[in-house]
């Protein structure tokens, strides 16, 4: 296969495929604000780019479908690769540099040094996707070393990922500010996600129900209900009755992601469930004191 052009300049946005050329490009870049992605971009990613602009002189987006974070039976092969369309979108979103490495560029040899994320990474999504957060933490650590951002923006839709990355940055002393962005949603409440493209028209209509179920729990918590197990159980049953296969619905502490302890006033309600062949995740933060 012909190697891609090392630096493709598109309307003042550089599309770079190698670490060496990226390093050169970023030498005089000032403060870098970074948005790591796996591509197949949507309006939610563009919002992350807008936030990134507020945090640096140069905005870098990476597009890399990271094999390390997919399980053997997951959708690594079928994950949509849409570099051209992504670059067209990024150009309109004020991105300065796109870093789109090949798998060989990121992993020239089998990756034997990996980041062990904190134990919370083995719960919730981690319990259903063993090794997923280890793969995420490892690629994000590599990307931080390559891009050396002053700030990096992550969406709250992937709430557990955000917690893992915060811990990674803190405990490995990365000099990077982790900026959390609110989840972007369609009008009917469905969280924007690259995987929504897997949904048939019929499933797309059903899809907002996951967020509705989490919001129902959020409301019940605000009303003072504290039987967490009963609230979770009732949401699982409501989803299952509509044909969902639920991995989990869980009420957790928003900072530690552990089950709430004592007289909690702040929560995050997280859920992951399958609609046909598509696994959706979502969450809702709750402040019961407001
Ligand atoms: O959230 C994602 O798109 C990915 O998990 C990330 C952070 C780009 C790492 O591959």
mmCIF file with all atom_site columns, N, CA and C in Angstrom, residues 6-59:
data_model
loop_
_atom_site.group_PDB
_atom_site.id
_atom_site.type_symbol
_atom_site.label_atom_id
_atom_site.label_alt_id
_atom_site.label_comp_id
_atom_site.label_asym_id
_atom_site.label_entity_id
_atom_site.label_seq_id
_atom_site.pdbx_PDB_ins_code
_atom_site.Cartn_x
_atom_site.Cartn_y
_atom_site.Cartn_z
_atom_site.occupancy
_atom_site.B_iso_or_equiv
_atom_site.pdbx_formal_charge
_atom_site.auth_seq_id
_atom_site.auth_comp_id
_atom_site.auth_asym_id
_atom_site.auth_atom_id
_atom_site.pdbx_PDB_model_num
ATOM 1   N N  . UNK A 1 6  ? 3.357   12.510 3.963  1.00 0.00 ? 6  UNK A N  1
ATOM 2   C CA . UNK A 1 6  ? 3.692   12.768 5.366  1.00 0.00 ? 6  UNK A CA 1
ATOM 3   C C  . UNK A 1 6  ? 3.015   14.010 5.957  1.00 0.00 ? 6  UNK A C  1
ATOM 4   N N  . UNK A 1 7  ? 2.930   15.105 5.205  1.00 0.00 ? 7  UNK A N  1
ATOM 5   C CA . UNK A 1 7  ? 2.162   16.253 5.718  1.00 0.00 ? 7  UNK A CA 1
ATOM 6   C C  . UNK A 1 7  ? 1.243   16.719 4.604  1.00 0.00 ? 7  UNK A C  1
ATOM 7   N N  . UNK A 1 8  ? -0.028  16.617 4.843  1.00 0.00 ? 8  UNK A N  1
ATOM 8   C CA . UNK A 1 8  ? -0.990  17.077 3.859  1.00 0.00 ? 8  UNK A CA 1
ATOM 9   C C  . UNK A 1 8  ? -1.580  18.353 4.426  1.00 0.00 ? 8  UNK A C  1
ATOM 10  N N  . UNK A 1 9  ? -1.380  19.480 3.717  1.00 0.00 ? 9  UNK A N  1
ATOM 11  C CA . UNK A 1 9  ? -1.908  20.737 4.239  1.00 0.00 ? 9  UNK A CA 1
ATOM 12  C C  . UNK A 1 9  ? -3.280  20.982 3.628  1.00 0.00 ? 9  UNK A C  1
ATOM 13  N N  . UNK A 1 10 ? -4.309  20.997 4.459  1.00 0.00 ? 10 UNK A N  1
ATOM 14  C CA . UNK A 1 10 ? -5.667  21.201 3.955  1.00 0.00 ? 10 UNK A CA 1
ATOM 15  C C  . UNK A 1 10 ? -6.222  22.446 4.621  1.00 0.00 ? 10 UNK A C  1
ATOM 16  N N  . UNK A 1 11 ? -6.384  23.529 3.800  1.00 0.00 ? 11 UNK A N  1
ATOM 17  C CA . UNK A 1 11 ? -6.894  24.789 4.356  1.00 0.00 ? 11 UNK A CA 1
ATOM 18  C C  . UNK A 1 11 ? -6.241  25.141 5.681  1.00 0.00 ? 11 UNK A C  1
ATOM 19  N N  . UNK A 1 12 ? -4.936  25.187 5.693  1.00 0.00 ? 12 UNK A N  1
ATOM 20  C CA . UNK A 1 12 ? -4.165  25.523 6.895  1.00 0.00 ? 12 UNK A CA 1
ATOM 21  C C  . UNK A 1 12 ? -4.257  24.500 8.000  1.00 0.00 ? 12 UNK A C  1
ATOM 22  N N  . UNK A 1 13 ? -4.848  23.369 7.747  1.00 0.00 ? 13 UNK A N  1
ATOM 23  C CA . UNK A 1 13 ? -4.857  22.303 8.751  1.00 0.00 ? 13 UNK A CA 1
ATOM 24  C C  . UNK A 1 13 ? -3.907  21.212 8.246  1.00 0.00 ? 13 UNK A C  1
ATOM 25  N N  . UNK A 1 14 ? -2.975  20.812 9.077  1.00 0.00 ? 14 UNK A N  1
ATOM 26  C CA . UNK A 1 14 ? -2.019  19.788 8.659  1.00 0.00 ? 14 UNK A CA 1
ATOM 27  C C  . UNK A 1 14 ? -2.540  18.409 9.029  1.00 0.00 ? 14 UNK A C  1
ATOM 28  N N  . UNK A 1 15 ? -2.472  17.501 8.099  1.00 0.00 ? 15 UNK A N  1
ATOM 29  C CA . UNK A 1 15 ? -2.838  16.104 8.385  1.00 0.00 ? 15 UNK A CA 1
ATOM 30  C C  . UNK A 1 15 ? -1.542  15.299 8.369  1.00 0.00 ? 15 UNK A C  1
ATOM 31  N N  . UNK A 1 16 ? -1.178  14.792 9.527  1.00 0.00 ? 16 UNK A N  1
ATOM 32  C CA . UNK A 1 16 ? 0.158   14.209 9.723  1.00 0.00 ? 16 UNK A CA 1
ATOM 33  C C  . UNK A 1 16 ? 0.010   12.750 10.160 1.00 0.00 ? 16 UNK A C  1
ATOM 34  N N  . UNK A 1 17 ? 0.843   11.884 9.598  1.00 0.00 ? 17 UNK A N  1
ATOM 35  C CA . UNK A 1 17 ? 0.705   10.450 9.887  1.00 0.00 ? 17 UNK A CA 1
ATOM 36  C C  . UNK A 1 17 ? 1.868   9.881  10.707 1.00 0.00 ? 17 UNK A C  1
ATOM 37  N N  . UNK A 1 18 ? 2.935   10.667 10.881 1.00 0.00 ? 18 UNK A N  1
ATOM 38  C CA . UNK A 1 18 ? 4.081   10.096 11.610 1.00 0.00 ? 18 UNK A CA 1
ATOM 39  C C  . UNK A 1 18 ? 4.435   10.948 12.833 1.00 0.00 ? 18 UNK A C  1
ATOM 40  N N  . UNK A 1 19 ? 5.016   10.266 13.821 1.00 0.00 ? 19 UNK A N  1
ATOM 41  C CA . UNK A 1 19 ? 5.378   10.936 15.077 1.00 0.00 ? 19 UNK A CA 1
ATOM 42  C C  . UNK A 1 19 ? 6.492   11.947 14.815 1.00 0.00 ? 19 UNK A C  1
ATOM 43  N N  . UNK A 1 20 ? 7.455   11.576 13.965 1.00 0.00 ? 20 UNK A N  1
ATOM 44  C CA . UNK A 1 20 ? 8.602   12.460 13.717 1.00 0.00 ? 20 UNK A CA 1
ATOM 45  C C  . UNK A 1 20 ? 8.121   13.787 13.129 1.00 0.00 ? 20 UNK A C  1
ATOM 46  N N  . UNK A 1 21 ? 7.217   13.712 12.153 1.00 0.00 ? 21 UNK A N  1
ATOM 47  C CA . UNK A 1 21 ? 6.759   14.961 11.508 1.00 0.00 ? 21 UNK A CA 1
ATOM 48  C C  . UNK A 1 21 ? 5.862   15.747 12.453 1.00 0.00 ? 21 UNK A C  1
ATOM 49  N N  . UNK A 1 22 ? 5.075   15.043 13.252 1.00 0.00 ? 22 UNK A N  1
ATOM 50  C CA . UNK A 1 22 ? 4.239   15.750 14.238 1.00 0.00 ? 22 UNK A CA 1
ATOM 51  C C  . UNK A 1 22 ? 5.141   16.523 15.212 1.00 0.00 ? 22 UNK A C  1
ATOM 52  N N  . UNK A 1 23 ? 6.202   15.851 15.684 1.00 0.00 ? 23 UNK A N  1
ATOM 53  C CA . UNK A 1 23 ? 7.105   16.518 16.632 1.00 0.00 ? 23 UNK A CA 1
ATOM 54  C C  . UNK A 1 23 ? 7.656   17.812 16.036 1.00 0.00 ? 23 UNK A C  1
ATOM 55  N N  . UNK A 1 24 ? 8.062   17.744 14.761 1.00 0.00 ? 24 UNK A N  1
ATOM 56  C CA . UNK A 1 24 ? 8.589   18.950 14.083 1.00 0.00 ? 24 UNK A CA 1
ATOM 57  C C  . UNK A 1 24 ? 7.519   20.027 14.026 1.00 0.00 ? 24 UNK A C  1
ATOM 58  N N  . UNK A 1 25 ? 6.311   19.619 13.639 1.00 0.00 ? 25 UNK A N  1
ATOM 59  C CA . UNK A 1 25 ? 5.221   20.595 13.473 1.00 0.00 ? 25 UNK A CA 1
ATOM 60  C C  . UNK A 1 25 ? 4.878   21.291 14.798 1.00 0.00 ? 25 UNK A C  1
ATOM 61  N N  . UNK A 1 26 ? 5.024   20.534 15.897 1.00 0.00 ? 26 UNK A N  1
ATOM 62  C CA . UNK A 1 26 ? 4.583   21.096 17.189 1.00 0.00 ? 26 UNK A CA 1
ATOM 63  C C  . UNK A 1 26 ? 5.705   21.838 17.928 1.00 0.00 ? 26 UNK A C  1
ATOM 64  N N  . UNK A 1 27 ? 6.904   21.866 17.314 1.00 0.00 ? 27 UNK A N  1
ATOM 65  C CA . UNK A 1 27 ? 8.042   22.495 17.994 1.00 0.00 ? 27 UNK A CA 1
ATOM 66  C C  . UNK A 1 27 ? 7.751   23.947 18.381 1.00 0.00 ? 27 UNK A C  1
ATOM 67  N N  . UNK A 1 28 ? 7.119   24.690 17.488 1.00 0.00 ? 28 UNK A N  1
ATOM 68  C CA . UNK A 1 28 ? 6.855   26.118 17.755 1.00 0.00 ? 28 UNK A CA 1
ATOM 69  C C  . UNK A 1 28 ? 5.354   26.352 17.969 1.00 0.00 ? 28 UNK A C  1
ATOM 70  N N  . UNK A 1 29 ? 4.665   25.342 18.454 1.00 0.00 ? 29 UNK A N  1
ATOM 71  C CA . UNK A 1 29 ? 3.190   25.415 18.463 1.00 0.00 ? 29 UNK A CA 1
ATOM 72  C C  . UNK A 1 29 ? 2.631   26.102 19.696 1.00 0.00 ? 29 UNK A C  1
ATOM 73  N N  . UNK A 1 30 ? 3.463   26.448 20.657 1.00 0.00 ? 30 UNK A N  1
ATOM 74  C CA . UNK A 1 30 ? 2.958   27.046 21.894 1.00 0.00 ? 30 UNK A CA 1
ATOM 75  C C  . UNK A 1 30 ? 2.202   25.999 22.707 1.00 0.00 ? 30 UNK A C  1
ATOM 76  N N  . UNK A 1 31 ? 1.183   26.491 23.436 1.00 0.00 ? 31 UNK A N  1
ATOM 77  C CA . UNK A 1 31 ? 0.377   25.583 24.275 1.00 0.00 ? 31 UNK A CA 1
ATOM 78  C C  . UNK A 1 31 ? -0.529  24.737 23.391 1.00 0.00 ? 31 UNK A C  1
ATOM 79  N N  . UNK A 1 32 ? -0.408  23.425 23.516 1.00 0.00 ? 32 UNK A N  1
ATOM 80  C CA . UNK A 1 32 ? -1.229  22.543 22.670 1.00 0.00 ? 32 UNK A CA 1
ATOM 81  C C  . UNK A 1 32 ? -2.457  22.061 23.443 1.00 0.00 ? 32 UNK A C  1
ATOM 82  N N  . UNK A 1 33 ? -3.624  22.193 22.822 1.00 0.00 ? 33 UNK A N  1
ATOM 83  C CA . UNK A 1 33 ? -4.854  21.598 23.371 1.00 0.00 ? 33 UNK A CA 1
ATOM 84  C C  . UNK A 1 33 ? -5.199  20.410 22.473 1.00 0.00 ? 33 UNK A C  1
ATOM 85  N N  . UNK A 1 34 ? -5.526  19.293 23.105 1.00 0.00 ? 34 UNK A N  1
ATOM 86  C CA . UNK A 1 34 ? -5.561  18.014 22.392 1.00 0.00 ? 34 UNK A CA 1
ATOM 87  C C  . UNK A 1 34 ? -6.923  17.343 22.542 1.00 0.00 ? 34 UNK A C  1
ATOM 88  N N  . UNK A 1 35 ? -7.434  16.818 21.429 1.00 0.00 ? 35 UNK A N  1
ATOM 89  C CA . UNK A 1 35 ? -8.675  16.031 21.462 1.00 0.00 ? 35 UNK A CA 1
ATOM 90  C C  . UNK A 1 35 ? -8.379  14.660 20.841 1.00 0.00 ? 35 UNK A C  1
ATOM 91  N N  . UNK A 1 36 ? -8.197  13.638 21.672 1.00 0.00 ? 36 UNK A N  1
ATOM 92  C CA . UNK A 1 36 ? -7.982  12.295 21.105 1.00 0.00 ? 36 UNK A CA 1
ATOM 93  C C  . UNK A 1 36 ? -9.307  11.691 20.661 1.00 0.00 ? 36 UNK A C  1
ATOM 94  N N  . UNK A 1 37 ? -9.328  11.097 19.482 1.00 0.00 ? 37 UNK A N  1
ATOM 95  C CA . UNK A 1 37 ? -10.562 10.468 18.987 1.00 0.00 ? 37 UNK A CA 1
ATOM 96  C C  . UNK A 1 37 ? -10.215 9.183  18.242 1.00 0.00 ? 37 UNK A C  1
ATOM 97  N N  . UNK A 1 38 ? -11.284 8.428  17.946 1.00 0.00 ? 38 UNK A N  1
ATOM 98  C CA . UNK A 1 38 ? -11.103 7.271  17.065 1.00 0.00 ? 38 UNK A CA 1
ATOM 99  C C  . UNK A 1 38 ? -11.741 7.552  15.705 1.00 0.00 ? 38 UNK A C  1
ATOM 100 N N  . UNK A 1 39 ? -12.031 8.824  15.427 1.00 0.00 ? 39 UNK A N  1
ATOM 101 C CA . UNK A 1 39 ? -12.587 9.190  14.134 1.00 0.00 ? 39 UNK A CA 1
ATOM 102 C C  . UNK A 1 39 ? -14.082 8.930  14.047 1.00 0.00 ? 39 UNK A C  1
ATOM 103 N N  . UNK A 1 40 ? -14.592 8.916  12.800 1.00 0.00 ? 40 UNK A N  1
ATOM 104 C CA . UNK A 1 40 ? -16.034 8.841  12.558 1.00 0.00 ? 40 UNK A CA 1
ATOM 105 C C  . UNK A 1 40 ? -16.734 9.940  13.368 1.00 0.00 ? 40 UNK A C  1
ATOM 106 N N  . UNK A 1 41 ? -16.262 11.144 13.130 1.00 0.00 ? 41 UNK A N  1
ATOM 107 C CA . UNK A 1 41 ? -16.602 12.274 13.999 1.00 0.00 ? 41 UNK A CA 1
ATOM 108 C C  . UNK A 1 41 ? -18.046 12.734 13.811 1.00 0.00 ? 41 UNK A C  1
ATOM 109 N N  . UNK A 1 42 ? -18.594 13.294 14.884 1.00 0.00 ? 42 UNK A N  1
ATOM 110 C CA . UNK A 1 42 ? -19.951 13.842 14.856 1.00 0.00 ? 42 UNK A CA 1
ATOM 111 C C  . UNK A 1 42 ? -19.940 15.167 15.615 1.00 0.00 ? 42 UNK A C  1
ATOM 112 N N  . UNK A 1 43 ? -21.125 15.766 15.757 1.00 0.00 ? 43 UNK A N  1
ATOM 113 C CA . UNK A 1 43 ? -21.204 17.094 16.364 1.00 0.00 ? 43 UNK A CA 1
ATOM 114 C C  . UNK A 1 43 ? -20.605 17.120 17.781 1.00 0.00 ? 43 UNK A C  1
ATOM 115 N N  . UNK A 1 44 ? -20.684 15.993 18.493 1.00 0.00 ? 44 UNK A N  1
ATOM 116 C CA . UNK A 1 44 ? -20.112 15.931 19.848 1.00 0.00 ? 44 UNK A CA 1
ATOM 117 C C  . UNK A 1 44 ? -18.610 16.168 19.813 1.00 0.00 ? 44 UNK A C  1
ATOM 118 N N  . UNK A 1 45 ? -17.937 15.575 18.837 1.00 0.00 ? 45 UNK A N  1
ATOM 119 C CA . UNK A 1 45 ? -16.489 15.789 18.721 1.00 0.00 ? 45 UNK A CA 1
ATOM 120 C C  . UNK A 1 45 ? -16.185 17.261 18.393 1.00 0.00 ? 45 UNK A C  1
ATOM 121 N N  . UNK A 1 46 ? -17.039 17.848 17.561 1.00 0.00 ? 46 UNK A N  1
ATOM 122 C CA . UNK A 1 46 ? -16.786 19.242 17.172 1.00 0.00 ? 46 UNK A CA 1
ATOM 123 C C  . UNK A 1 46 ? -16.918 20.163 18.382 1.00 0.00 ? 46 UNK A C  1
ATOM 124 N N  . UNK A 1 47 ? -17.802 19.786 19.303 1.00 0.00 ? 47 UNK A N  1
ATOM 125 C CA . UNK A 1 47 ? -17.933 20.542 20.546 1.00 0.00 ? 47 UNK A CA 1
ATOM 126 C C  . UNK A 1 47 ? -16.634 20.396 21.372 1.00 0.00 ? 47 UNK A C  1
ATOM 127 N N  . UNK A 1 48 ? -16.053 19.200 21.383 1.00 0.00 ? 48 UNK A N  1
ATOM 128 C CA . UNK A 1 48 ? -14.772 19.022 22.099 1.00 0.00 ? 48 UNK A CA 1
ATOM 129 C C  . UNK A 1 48 ? -13.701 19.919 21.469 1.00 0.00 ? 48 UNK A C  1
ATOM 130 N N  . UNK A 1 49 ? -13.736 20.046 20.140 1.00 0.00 ? 49 UNK A N  1
ATOM 131 C CA . UNK A 1 49 ? -12.760 20.903 19.448 1.00 0.00 ? 49 UNK A CA 1
ATOM 132 C C  . UNK A 1 49 ? -12.957 22.363 19.847 1.00 0.00 ? 49 UNK A C  1
ATOM 133 N N  . UNK A 1 50 ? -14.225 22.761 19.934 1.00 0.00 ? 50 UNK A N  1
ATOM 134 C CA . UNK A 1 50 ? -14.514 24.156 20.308 1.00 0.00 ? 50 UNK A CA 1
ATOM 135 C C  . UNK A 1 50 ? -13.971 24.446 21.707 1.00 0.00 ? 50 UNK A C  1
ATOM 136 N N  . UNK A 1 51 ? -14.161 23.489 22.613 1.00 0.00 ? 51 UNK A N  1
ATOM 137 C CA . UNK A 1 51 ? -13.659 23.673 23.980 1.00 0.00 ? 51 UNK A CA 1
ATOM 138 C C  . UNK A 1 51 ? -12.128 23.691 23.962 1.00 0.00 ? 51 UNK A C  1
ATOM 139 N N  . UNK A 1 52 ? -11.531 22.826 23.142 1.00 0.00 ? 52 UNK A N  1
ATOM 140 C CA . UNK A 1 52 ? -10.061 22.772 23.065 1.00 0.00 ? 52 UNK A CA 1
ATOM 141 C C  . UNK A 1 52 ? -9.493  24.134 22.670 1.00 0.00 ? 52 UNK A C  1
ATOM 142 N N  . UNK A 1 53 ? -10.177 24.808 21.749 1.00 0.00 ? 53 UNK A N  1
ATOM 143 C CA . UNK A 1 53 ? -9.702  26.136 21.284 1.00 0.00 ? 53 UNK A CA 1
ATOM 144 C C  . UNK A 1 53 ? -9.503  27.097 22.454 1.00 0.00 ? 53 UNK A C  1
ATOM 145 N N  . UNK A 1 54 ? -10.324 26.935 23.498 1.00 0.00 ? 54 UNK A N  1
ATOM 146 C CA . UNK A 1 54 ? -10.239 27.847 24.650 1.00 0.00 ? 54 UNK A CA 1
ATOM 147 C C  . UNK A 1 54 ? -9.045  27.520 25.540 1.00 0.00 ? 54 UNK A C  1
ATOM 148 N N  . UNK A 1 55 ? -8.373  26.400 25.268 1.00 0.00 ? 55 UNK A N  1
ATOM 149 C CA . UNK A 1 55 ? -7.339  25.942 26.197 1.00 0.00 ? 55 UNK A CA 1
ATOM 150 C C  . UNK A 1 55 ? -5.947  25.893 25.602 1.00 0.00 ? 55 UNK A C  1
ATOM 151 N N  . UNK A 1 56 ? -5.771  26.374 24.377 1.00 0.00 ? 56 UNK A N  1
ATOM 152 C CA . UNK A 1 56 ? -4.415  26.307 23.820 1.00 0.00 ? 56 UNK A CA 1
ATOM 153 C C  . UNK A 1 56 ? -4.238  27.204 22.615 1.00 0.00 ? 56 UNK A C  1
ATOM 154 N N  . UNK A 1 57 ? -2.966  27.322 22.182 1.00 0.00 ? 57 UNK A N  1
ATOM 155 C CA . UNK A 1 57 ? -2.657  28.114 20.985 1.00 0.00 ? 57 UNK A CA 1
ATOM 156 C C  . UNK A 1 57 ? -2.851  27.265 19.732 1.00 0.00 ? 57 UNK A C  1
ATOM 157 N N  . UNK A 1 58 ? -2.561  25.973 19.871 1.00 0.00 ? 58 UNK A N  1
ATOM 158 C CA . UNK A 1 58 ? -2.664  25.059 18.729 1.00 0.00 ? 58 UNK A CA 1
ATOM 159 C C  . UNK A 1 58 ? -3.562  23.907 19.138 1.00 0.00 ? 58 UNK A C  1
ATOM 160 N N  . UNK A 1 59 ? -4.543  23.598 18.278 1.00 0.00 ? 59 UNK A N  1
ATOM 161 C CA . UNK A 1 59 ? -5.459  22.493 18.585 1.00 0.00 ? 59 UNK A CA 1
ATOM 162 C C  . UNK A 1 59 ? -5.075  21.282 17.729 1.00 0.00 ? 59 UNK A C  1
#
